[in-house]
CSV table of C-alpha atoms in Angstrom, one decimal:
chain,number,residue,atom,x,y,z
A,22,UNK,CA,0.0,0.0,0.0
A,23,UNK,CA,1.1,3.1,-0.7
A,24,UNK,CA,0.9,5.6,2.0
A,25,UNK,CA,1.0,9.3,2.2
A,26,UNK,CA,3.1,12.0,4.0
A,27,UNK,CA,1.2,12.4,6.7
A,28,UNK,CA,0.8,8.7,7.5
A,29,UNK,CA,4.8,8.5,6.8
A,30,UNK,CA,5.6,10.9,9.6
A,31,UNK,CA,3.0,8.8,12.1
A,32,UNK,CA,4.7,5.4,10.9
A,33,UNK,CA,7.6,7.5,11.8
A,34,UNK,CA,7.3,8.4,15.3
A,35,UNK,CA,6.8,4.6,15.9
A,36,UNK,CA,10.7,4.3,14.3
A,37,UNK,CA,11.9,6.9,16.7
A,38,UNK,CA,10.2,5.8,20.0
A,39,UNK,CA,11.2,2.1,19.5
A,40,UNK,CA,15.0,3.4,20.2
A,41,UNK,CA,13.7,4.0,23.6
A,42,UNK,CA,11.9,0.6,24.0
A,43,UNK,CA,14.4,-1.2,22.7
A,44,UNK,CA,17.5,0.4,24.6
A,45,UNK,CA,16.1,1.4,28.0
A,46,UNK,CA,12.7,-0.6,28.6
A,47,UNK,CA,13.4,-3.9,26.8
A,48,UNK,CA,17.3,-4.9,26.5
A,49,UNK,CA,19.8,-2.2,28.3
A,50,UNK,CA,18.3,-0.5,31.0
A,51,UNK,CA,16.9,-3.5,33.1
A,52,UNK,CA,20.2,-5.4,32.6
A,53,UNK,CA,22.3,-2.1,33.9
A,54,UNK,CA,19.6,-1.8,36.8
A,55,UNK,CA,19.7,-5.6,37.8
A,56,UNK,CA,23.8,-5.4,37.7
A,57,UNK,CA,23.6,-2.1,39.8
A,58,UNK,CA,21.3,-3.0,42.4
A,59,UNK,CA,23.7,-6.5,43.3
A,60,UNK,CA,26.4,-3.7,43.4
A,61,UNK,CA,24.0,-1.9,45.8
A,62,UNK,CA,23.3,-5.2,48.4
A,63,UNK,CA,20.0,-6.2,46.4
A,64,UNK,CA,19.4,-10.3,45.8
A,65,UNK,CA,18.5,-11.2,41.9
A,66,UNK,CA,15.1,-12.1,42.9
A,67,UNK,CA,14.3,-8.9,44.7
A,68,UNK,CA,15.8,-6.7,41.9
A,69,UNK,CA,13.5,-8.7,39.1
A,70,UNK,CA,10.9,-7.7,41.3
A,71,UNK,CA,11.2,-4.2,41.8
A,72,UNK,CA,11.8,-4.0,38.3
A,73,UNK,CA,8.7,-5.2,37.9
A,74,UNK,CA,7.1,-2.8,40.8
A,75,UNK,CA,8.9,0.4,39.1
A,76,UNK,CA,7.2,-0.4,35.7
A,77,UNK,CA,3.5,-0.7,37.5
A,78,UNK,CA,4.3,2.4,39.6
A,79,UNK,CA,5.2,4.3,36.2
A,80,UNK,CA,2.6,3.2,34.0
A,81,UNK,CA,0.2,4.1,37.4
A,82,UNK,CA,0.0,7.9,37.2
A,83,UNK,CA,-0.1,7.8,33.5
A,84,UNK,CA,-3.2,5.5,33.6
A,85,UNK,CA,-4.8,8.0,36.2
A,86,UNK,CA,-4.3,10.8,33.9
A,87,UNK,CA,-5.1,9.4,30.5
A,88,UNK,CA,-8.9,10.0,30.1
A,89,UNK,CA,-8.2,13.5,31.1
A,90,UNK,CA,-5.7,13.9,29.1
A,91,UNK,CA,-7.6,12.3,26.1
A,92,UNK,CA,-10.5,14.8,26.7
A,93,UNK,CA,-7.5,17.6,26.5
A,94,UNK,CA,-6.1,16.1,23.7
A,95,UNK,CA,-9.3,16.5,21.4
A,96,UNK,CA,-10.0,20.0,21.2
A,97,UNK,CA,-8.4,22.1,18.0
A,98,UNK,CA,-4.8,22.2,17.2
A,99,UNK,CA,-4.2,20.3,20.7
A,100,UNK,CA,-3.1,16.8,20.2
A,101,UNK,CA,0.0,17.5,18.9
A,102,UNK,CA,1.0,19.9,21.7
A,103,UNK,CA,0.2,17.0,24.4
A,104,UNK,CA,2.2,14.8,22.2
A,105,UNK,CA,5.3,17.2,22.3
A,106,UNK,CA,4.8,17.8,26.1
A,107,UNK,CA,5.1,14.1,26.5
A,108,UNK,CA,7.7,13.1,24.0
A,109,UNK,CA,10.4,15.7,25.5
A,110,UNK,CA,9.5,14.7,29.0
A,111,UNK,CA,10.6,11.5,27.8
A,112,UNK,CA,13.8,12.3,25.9
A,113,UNK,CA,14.7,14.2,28.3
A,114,UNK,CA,14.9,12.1,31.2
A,115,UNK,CA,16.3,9.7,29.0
A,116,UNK,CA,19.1,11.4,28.5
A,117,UNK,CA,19.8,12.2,32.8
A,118,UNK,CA,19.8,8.5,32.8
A,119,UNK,CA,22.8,8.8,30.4
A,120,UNK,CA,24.0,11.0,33.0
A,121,UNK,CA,23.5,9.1,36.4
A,122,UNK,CA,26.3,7.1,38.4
A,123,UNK,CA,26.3,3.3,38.9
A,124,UNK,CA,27.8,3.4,41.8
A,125,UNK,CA,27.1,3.6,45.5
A,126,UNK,CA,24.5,1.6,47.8
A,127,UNK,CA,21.4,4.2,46.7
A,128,UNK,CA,22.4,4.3,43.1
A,129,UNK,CA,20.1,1.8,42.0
A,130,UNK,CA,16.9,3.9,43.9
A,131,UNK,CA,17.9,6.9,41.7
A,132,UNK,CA,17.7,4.5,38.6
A,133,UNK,CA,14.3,4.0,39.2
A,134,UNK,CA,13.0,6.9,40.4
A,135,UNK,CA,14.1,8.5,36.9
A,136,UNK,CA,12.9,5.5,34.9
A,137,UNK,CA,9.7,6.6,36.6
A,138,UNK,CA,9.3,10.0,35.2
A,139,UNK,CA,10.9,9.2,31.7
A,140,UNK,CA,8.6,5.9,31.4
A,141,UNK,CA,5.3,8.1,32.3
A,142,UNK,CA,6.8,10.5,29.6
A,143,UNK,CA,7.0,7.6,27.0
A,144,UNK,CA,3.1,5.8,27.9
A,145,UNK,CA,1.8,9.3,28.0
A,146,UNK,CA,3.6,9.9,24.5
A,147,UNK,CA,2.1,6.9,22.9
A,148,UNK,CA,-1.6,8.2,23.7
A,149,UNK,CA,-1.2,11.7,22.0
A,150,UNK,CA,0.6,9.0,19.0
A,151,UNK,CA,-2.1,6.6,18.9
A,152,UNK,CA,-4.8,8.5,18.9
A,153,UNK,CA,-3.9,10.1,16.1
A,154,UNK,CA,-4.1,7.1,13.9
A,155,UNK,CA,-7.8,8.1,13.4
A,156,UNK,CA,-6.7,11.3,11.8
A,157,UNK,CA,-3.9,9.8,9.5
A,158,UNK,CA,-6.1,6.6,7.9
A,159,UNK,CA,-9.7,6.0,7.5
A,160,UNK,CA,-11.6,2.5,8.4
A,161,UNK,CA,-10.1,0.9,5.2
A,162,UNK,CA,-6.6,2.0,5.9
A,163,UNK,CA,-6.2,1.5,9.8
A,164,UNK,CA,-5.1,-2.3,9.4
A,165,UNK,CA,-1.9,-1.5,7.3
A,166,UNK,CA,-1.0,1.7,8.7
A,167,UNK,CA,-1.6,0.6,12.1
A,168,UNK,CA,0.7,-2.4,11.3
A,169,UNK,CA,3.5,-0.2,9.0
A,170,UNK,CA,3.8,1.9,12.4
A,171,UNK,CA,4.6,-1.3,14.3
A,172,UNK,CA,6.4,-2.8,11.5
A,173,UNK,CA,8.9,0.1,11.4
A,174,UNK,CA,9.1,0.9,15.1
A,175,UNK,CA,10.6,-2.7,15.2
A,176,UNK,CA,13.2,-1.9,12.9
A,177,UNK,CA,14.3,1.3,14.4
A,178,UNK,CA,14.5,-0.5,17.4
A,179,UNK,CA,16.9,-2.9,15.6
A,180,UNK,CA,18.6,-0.4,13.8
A,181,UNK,CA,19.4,1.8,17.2
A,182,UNK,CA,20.3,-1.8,19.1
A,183,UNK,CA,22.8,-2.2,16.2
A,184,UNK,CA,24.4,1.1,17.1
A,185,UNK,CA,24.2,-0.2,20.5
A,186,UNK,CA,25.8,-3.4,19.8
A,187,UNK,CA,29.1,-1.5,17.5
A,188,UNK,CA,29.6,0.2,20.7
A,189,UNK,CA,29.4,-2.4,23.0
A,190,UNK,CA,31.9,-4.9,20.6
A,191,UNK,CA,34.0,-2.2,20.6
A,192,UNK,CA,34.6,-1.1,23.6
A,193,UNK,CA,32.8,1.5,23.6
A,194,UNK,CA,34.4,2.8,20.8
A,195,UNK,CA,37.5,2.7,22.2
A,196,UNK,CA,36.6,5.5,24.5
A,197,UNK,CA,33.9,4.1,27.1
A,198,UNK,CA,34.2,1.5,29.9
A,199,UNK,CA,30.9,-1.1,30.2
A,200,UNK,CA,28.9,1.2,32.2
A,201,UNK,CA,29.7,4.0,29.9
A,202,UNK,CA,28.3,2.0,27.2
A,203,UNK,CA,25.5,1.4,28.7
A,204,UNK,CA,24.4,4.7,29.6
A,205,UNK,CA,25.5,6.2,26.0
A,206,UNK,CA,22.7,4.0,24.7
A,207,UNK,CA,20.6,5.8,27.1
A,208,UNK,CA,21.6,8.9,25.7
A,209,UNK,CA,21.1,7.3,21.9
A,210,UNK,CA,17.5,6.0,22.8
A,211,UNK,CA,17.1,10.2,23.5
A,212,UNK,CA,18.8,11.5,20.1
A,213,UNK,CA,17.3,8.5,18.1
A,214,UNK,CA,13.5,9.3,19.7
A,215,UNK,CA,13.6,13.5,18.7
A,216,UNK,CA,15.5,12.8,15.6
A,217,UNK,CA,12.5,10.8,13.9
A,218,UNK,CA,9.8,12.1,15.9
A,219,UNK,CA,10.3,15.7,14.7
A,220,UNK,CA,8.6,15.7,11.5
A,221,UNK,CA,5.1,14.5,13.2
A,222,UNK,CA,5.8,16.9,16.0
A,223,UNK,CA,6.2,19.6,14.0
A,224,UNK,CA,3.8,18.6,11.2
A,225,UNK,CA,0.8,16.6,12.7
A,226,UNK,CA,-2.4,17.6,11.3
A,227,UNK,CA,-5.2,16.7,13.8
A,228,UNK,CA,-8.4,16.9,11.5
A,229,UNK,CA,-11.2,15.5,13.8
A,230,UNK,CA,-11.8,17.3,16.9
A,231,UNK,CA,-14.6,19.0,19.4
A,232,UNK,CA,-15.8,22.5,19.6
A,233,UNK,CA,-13.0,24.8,21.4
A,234,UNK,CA,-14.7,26.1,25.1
A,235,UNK,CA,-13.4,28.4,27.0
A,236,UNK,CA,-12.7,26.2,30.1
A,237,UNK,CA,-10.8,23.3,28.7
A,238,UNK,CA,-10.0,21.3,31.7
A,239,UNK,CA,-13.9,21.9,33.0
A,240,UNK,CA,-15.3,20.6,30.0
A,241,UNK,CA,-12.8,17.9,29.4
A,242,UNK,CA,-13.7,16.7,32.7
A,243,UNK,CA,-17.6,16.9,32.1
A,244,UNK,CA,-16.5,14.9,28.8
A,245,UNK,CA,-15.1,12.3,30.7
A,246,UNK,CA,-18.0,11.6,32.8
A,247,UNK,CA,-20.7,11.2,29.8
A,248,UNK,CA,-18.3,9.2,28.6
A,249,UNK,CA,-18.2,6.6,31.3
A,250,UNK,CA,-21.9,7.5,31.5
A,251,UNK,CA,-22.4,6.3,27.6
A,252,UNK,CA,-19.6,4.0,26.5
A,253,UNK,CA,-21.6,1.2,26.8
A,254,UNK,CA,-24.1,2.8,24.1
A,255,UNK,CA,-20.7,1.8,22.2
A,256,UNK,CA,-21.2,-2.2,23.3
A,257,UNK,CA,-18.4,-3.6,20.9
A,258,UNK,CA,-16.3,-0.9,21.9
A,259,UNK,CA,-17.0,-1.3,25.4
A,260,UNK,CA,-16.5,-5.4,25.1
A,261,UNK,CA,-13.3,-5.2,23.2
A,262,UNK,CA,-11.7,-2.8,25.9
A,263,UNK,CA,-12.4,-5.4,28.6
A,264,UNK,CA,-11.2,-7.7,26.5
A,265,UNK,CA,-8.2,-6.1,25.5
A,266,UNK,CA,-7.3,-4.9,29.4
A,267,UNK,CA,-6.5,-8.6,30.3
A,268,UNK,CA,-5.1,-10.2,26.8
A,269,UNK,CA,-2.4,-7.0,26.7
A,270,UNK,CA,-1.6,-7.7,30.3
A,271,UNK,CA,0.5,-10.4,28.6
A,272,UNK,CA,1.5,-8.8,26.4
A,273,UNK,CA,3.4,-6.3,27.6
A,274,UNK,CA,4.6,-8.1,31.0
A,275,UNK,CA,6.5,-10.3,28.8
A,276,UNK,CA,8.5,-7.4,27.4
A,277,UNK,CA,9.2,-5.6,29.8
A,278,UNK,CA,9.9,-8.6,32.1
A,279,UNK,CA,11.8,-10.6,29.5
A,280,UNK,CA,15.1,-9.7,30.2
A,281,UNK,CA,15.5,-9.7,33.8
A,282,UNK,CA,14.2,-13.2,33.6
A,283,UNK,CA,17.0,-14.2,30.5
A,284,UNK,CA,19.7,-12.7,33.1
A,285,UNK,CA,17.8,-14.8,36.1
A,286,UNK,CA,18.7,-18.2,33.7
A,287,UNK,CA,21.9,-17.0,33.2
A,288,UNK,CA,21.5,-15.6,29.6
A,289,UNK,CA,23.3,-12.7,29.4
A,290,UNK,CA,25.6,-12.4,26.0
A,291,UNK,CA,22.9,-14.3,23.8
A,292,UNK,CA,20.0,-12.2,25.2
A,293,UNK,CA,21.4,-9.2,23.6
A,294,UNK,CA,21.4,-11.1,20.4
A,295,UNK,CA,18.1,-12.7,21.1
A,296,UNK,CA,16.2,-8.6,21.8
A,297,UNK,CA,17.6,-7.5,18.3
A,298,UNK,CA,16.3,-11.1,16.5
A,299,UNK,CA,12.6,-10.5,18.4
A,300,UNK,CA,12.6,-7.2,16.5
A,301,UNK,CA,13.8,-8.6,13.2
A,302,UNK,CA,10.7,-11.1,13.4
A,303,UNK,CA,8.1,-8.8,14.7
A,304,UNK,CA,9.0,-6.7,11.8
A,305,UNK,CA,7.8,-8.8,8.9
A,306,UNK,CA,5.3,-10.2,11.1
A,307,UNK,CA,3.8,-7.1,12.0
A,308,UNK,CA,2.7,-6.4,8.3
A,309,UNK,CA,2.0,-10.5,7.9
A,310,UNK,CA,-1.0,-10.2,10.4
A,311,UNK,CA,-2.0,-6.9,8.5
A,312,UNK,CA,-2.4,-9.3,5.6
A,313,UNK,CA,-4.3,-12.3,7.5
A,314,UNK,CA,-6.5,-9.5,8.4
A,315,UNK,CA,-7.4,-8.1,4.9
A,316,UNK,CA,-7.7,-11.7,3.7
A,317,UNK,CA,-9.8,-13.2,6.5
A,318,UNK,CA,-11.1,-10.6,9.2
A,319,UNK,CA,-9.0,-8.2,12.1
A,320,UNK,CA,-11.0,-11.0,14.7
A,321,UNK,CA,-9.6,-13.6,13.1
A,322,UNK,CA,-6.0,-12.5,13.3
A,323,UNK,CA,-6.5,-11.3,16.5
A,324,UNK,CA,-8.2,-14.3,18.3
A,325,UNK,CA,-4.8,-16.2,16.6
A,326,UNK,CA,-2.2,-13.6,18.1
A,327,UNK,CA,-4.0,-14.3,21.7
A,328,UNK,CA,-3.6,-18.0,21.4
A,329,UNK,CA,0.0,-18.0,20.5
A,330,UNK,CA,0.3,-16.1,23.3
A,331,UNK,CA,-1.0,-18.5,25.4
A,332,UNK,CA,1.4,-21.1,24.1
A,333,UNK,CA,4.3,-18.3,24.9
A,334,UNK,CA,3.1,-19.2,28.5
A,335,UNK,CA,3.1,-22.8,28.8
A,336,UNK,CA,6.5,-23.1,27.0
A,337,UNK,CA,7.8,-20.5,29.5
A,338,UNK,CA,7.6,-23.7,32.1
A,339,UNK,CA,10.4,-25.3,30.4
A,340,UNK,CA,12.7,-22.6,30.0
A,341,UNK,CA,16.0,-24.2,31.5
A,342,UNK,CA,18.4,-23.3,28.6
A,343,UNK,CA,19.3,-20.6,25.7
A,344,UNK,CA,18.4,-22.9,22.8
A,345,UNK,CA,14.7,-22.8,25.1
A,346,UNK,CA,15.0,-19.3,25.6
A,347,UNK,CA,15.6,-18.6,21.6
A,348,UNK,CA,12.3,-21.0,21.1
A,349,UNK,CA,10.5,-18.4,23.2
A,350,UNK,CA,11.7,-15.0,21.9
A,351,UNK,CA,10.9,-16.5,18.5
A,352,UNK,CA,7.5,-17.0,19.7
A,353,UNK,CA,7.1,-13.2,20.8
A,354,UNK,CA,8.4,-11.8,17.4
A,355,UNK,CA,5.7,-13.6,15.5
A,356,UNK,CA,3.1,-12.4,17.3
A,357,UNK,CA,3.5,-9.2,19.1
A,358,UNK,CA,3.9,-6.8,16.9
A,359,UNK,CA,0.4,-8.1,14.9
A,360,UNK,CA,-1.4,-8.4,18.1
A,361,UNK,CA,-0.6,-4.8,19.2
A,362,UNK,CA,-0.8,-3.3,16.0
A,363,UNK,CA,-4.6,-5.0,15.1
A,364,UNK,CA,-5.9,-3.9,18.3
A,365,UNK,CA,-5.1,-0.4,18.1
A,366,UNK,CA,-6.7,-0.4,14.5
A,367,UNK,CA,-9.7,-2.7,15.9
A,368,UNK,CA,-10.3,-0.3,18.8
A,369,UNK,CA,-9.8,2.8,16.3
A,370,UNK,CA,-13.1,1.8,13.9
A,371,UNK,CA,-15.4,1.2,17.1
A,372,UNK,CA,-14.8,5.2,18.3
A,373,UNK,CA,-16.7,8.8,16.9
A,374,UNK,CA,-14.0,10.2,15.4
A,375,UNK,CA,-14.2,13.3,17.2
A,376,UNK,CA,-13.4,12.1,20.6
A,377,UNK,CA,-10.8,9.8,19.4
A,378,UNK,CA,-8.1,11.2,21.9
A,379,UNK,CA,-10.8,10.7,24.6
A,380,UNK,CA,-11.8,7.1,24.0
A,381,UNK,CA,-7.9,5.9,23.2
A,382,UNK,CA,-7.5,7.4,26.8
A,383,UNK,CA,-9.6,5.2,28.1
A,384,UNK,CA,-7.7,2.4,25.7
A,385,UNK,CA,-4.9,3.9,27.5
A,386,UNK,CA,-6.2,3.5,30.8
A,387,UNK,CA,-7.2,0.0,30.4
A,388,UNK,CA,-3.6,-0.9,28.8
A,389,UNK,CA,-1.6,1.3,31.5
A,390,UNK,CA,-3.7,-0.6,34.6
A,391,UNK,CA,-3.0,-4.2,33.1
A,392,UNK,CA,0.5,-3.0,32.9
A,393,UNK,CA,0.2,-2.5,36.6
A,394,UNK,CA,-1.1,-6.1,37.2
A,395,UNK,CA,0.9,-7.8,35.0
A,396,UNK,CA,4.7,-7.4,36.2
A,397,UNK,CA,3.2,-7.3,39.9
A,398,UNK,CA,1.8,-10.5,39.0
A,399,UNK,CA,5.3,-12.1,37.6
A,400,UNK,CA,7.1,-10.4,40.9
A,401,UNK,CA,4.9,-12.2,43.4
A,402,UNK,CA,5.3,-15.6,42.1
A,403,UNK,CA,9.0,-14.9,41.3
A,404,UNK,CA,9.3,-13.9,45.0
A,405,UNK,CA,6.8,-16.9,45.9
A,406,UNK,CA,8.2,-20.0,44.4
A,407,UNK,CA,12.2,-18.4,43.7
A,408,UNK,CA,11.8,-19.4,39.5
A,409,UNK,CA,10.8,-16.6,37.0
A,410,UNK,CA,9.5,-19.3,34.8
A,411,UNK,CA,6.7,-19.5,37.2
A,412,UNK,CA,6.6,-16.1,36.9
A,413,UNK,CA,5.5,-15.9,33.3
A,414,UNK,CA,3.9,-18.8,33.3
A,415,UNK,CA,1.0,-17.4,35.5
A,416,UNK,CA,0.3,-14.7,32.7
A,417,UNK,CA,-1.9,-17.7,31.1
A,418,UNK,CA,-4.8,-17.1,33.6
A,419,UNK,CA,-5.0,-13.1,31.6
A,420,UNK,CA,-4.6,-14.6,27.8
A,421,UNK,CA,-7.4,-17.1,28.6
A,422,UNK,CA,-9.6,-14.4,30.1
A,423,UNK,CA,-9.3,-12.0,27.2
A,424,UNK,CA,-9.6,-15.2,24.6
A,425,UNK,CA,-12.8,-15.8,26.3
A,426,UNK,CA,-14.3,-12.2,26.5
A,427,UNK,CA,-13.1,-11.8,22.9
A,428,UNK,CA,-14.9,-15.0,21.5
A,429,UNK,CA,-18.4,-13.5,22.8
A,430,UNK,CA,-17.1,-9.9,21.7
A,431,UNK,CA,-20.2,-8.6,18.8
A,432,UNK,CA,-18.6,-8.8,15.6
A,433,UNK,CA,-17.5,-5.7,13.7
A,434,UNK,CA,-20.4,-4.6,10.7
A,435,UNK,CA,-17.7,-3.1,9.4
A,436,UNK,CA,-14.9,-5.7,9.3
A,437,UNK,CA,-14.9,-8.5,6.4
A,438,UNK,CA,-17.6,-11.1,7.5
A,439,UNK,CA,-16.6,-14.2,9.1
């Protein structure tokens, strides 16, 4: 398909964000943090575990805010100025934790605490970024340009690992020690993110919105409440957000968990290599599910992206070796790119136009609080039984509830019949 400029720069922003997931929530950051806190007197269990708690405090306050900030988001000419706010919040930070020290007993608490803030800057980035899917496709398009965002945000998340990995191989370049390298791939993750996400920032033309008011933050509030009040005159909306809160649980526990649990098996060279593989896969993948979709329906591809899942989990029980651990992360890259991707664009069909920033809050909402129970989840039967495989492995019980919500879910009208 052949997309426009506008949908170009939104693909775009997906590219330049991904630096960030890649480097500091998915493959560099957690290791760094897990290697500090031993330094600072913390056991590996306990350190898996408030990685896990710092990620559910983060995604917290965002969750709180969204609907709010959704409500904000839709009047004229303001989406894009929540999205900047947001976006350099999270570069920003991003690059202090370029900055910190990694060593001393506290080190590790000041880690987290500006993970925190630059994490709430990136989830409250992605609202302001997927809401605006509605203005750059219409119902036809929102499949493939959901999935080219995805598609592309994995490879710039390869590509910036890459630069990552030259500079780890080489020492830094021949002018950084190992912590140094780290935190200049916190410092890339920053460059990489306003680098590509300037053209949208600049350029992103919101064409749905509500009537301006005088009172913004009033209204929006008074907005929110009819909402709530009327979102379930929007039943498969309504359905498919319940739905959603529990299978993308899963989902993104396993991300942002999967690397503190490859260094709790004693993968730690490989996992590098294994993160920048995932992303390869998802890649391809993403835009493969794109194409299931168009050729058999978005509930199709989506009920299969929910069951692989589920097979993620019960193979996470046998994790005792790379070669098991490569099996798994294979597993991932088929699937989570198409699963995120297709509920974004499902989700985006089911919502007025209008109010699109408003009712992704609320998709928001319902991602950020399973994002809260998820890694809480893995860190309590981590703590309780001493084996992370456990740990993943209890994420089933979410994928089965939101396989079954979604099998009762109303079909689409406007989706290819079954």
């Amino acid at each position: 398909m052949k997309f426009n400029k506008q949908q170009w720069e939104w693909i775009f922003y997906d590219w330049a964000n991904s630096g960030y997931a890649m480097l500091v929530t998915t493959a560099v950051f957690p290791i760094y943090f897990k290697a500090v806190a031993l330094q600072g007197g913390i056991s590996s269990a306990d350190s898996t575990a408030y990685w896990g708690y710092a990620n559910s405090f983060s995604t917290l306050i965002i969750a709180l805010l969204a609907p709010l900030l959704g409500a904000l988001a839709d009047y004229p000419h303001a989406k894009r100025r929540w999205l900047n706010i947001f976006t350099w919040l999270g570069i920003v930070t991003a690059m202090i934790l370029g900055s910190l020290p990694a060593n001393g007993t506290m080190a590790w608490l000041w880690l987290i605490i500006v993970y925190v803030i630059s994490n709430m800057g990136y989830s409250g980035s992605n609202l302001f970024y997927d809401s605006f899917l509605t203005d750059v496709a219409d119902d036809e398009q929102m499949d493939e340009v959901s999935s080219a965002g995805f598609g592309f945000g994995y490879l710039g998340g390869v590509l910036s690992f890459a630069v990552f990995l030259v500079a780890e191989l080489t020492n830094g370049f021949g002018i950084l020690d190992g912590n140094g390298v780290a935190r200049f791939s916190f410092r890339l993750s920053a460059g990489w993110w306003l680098l590509f996400a300037w053209p949208l920032m600049k350029n992103g033309q919101q064409r749905y919105g509500v009537p301006d008011t005088e009172n913004r933050i009033a209204n929006s509030w008074q907005r929110v409440l009819q909402t709530l009040r009327h979102i379930n005159h929007y039943r498969q909306a309504f359905w498919f957000l319940v739905a959603y809160f529990f299978f993308i649980d899963g989902v993104d526990t396993i991300v942002t968990m999967a690397t503190v649990i490859g260094e709790d098996l004693g993968i730690k060279t490989t996992l590098m290599i294994v993160m920048l593989v995932v992303q390869l896969i998802a890649a391809p993948f993403s835009m493969l599910y794109a194409w299931l979709a168009k050729k058999t329906s978005t509930r199709r591809a989506l009920l299969l992206s929910i069951i692989v899942y589920m097979l993620i989990c019960l193979y996470a029980l046998k994790l005792k070796s790379a070669a098991d651990f490569w099996v798994l992360a294979i597993l991932v890259g088929t699937s989570q790119g198409g699963i995120q991707a297709l509920s974004r664009s499902y989700f985006g069909r089911l919502i007025p136009k209008s109010d699109s920033s408003e009712f992704f809050g609320f998709y928001n909402i319902l991602g950020k609080f399973s994002a809260i129970l998820g890694p809480v989840l893995v860190g309590l039967a981590t703590q309780w039984t001493g084996n992370s495989r456990w740990g993943i492995f209890s994420l089933v019980i979410l994928f089965v509830i939101g396989l079954v919500i979604f099998l009762i879910l109303p079909r689409l009208n406007n989706v290819k019949p079954e």
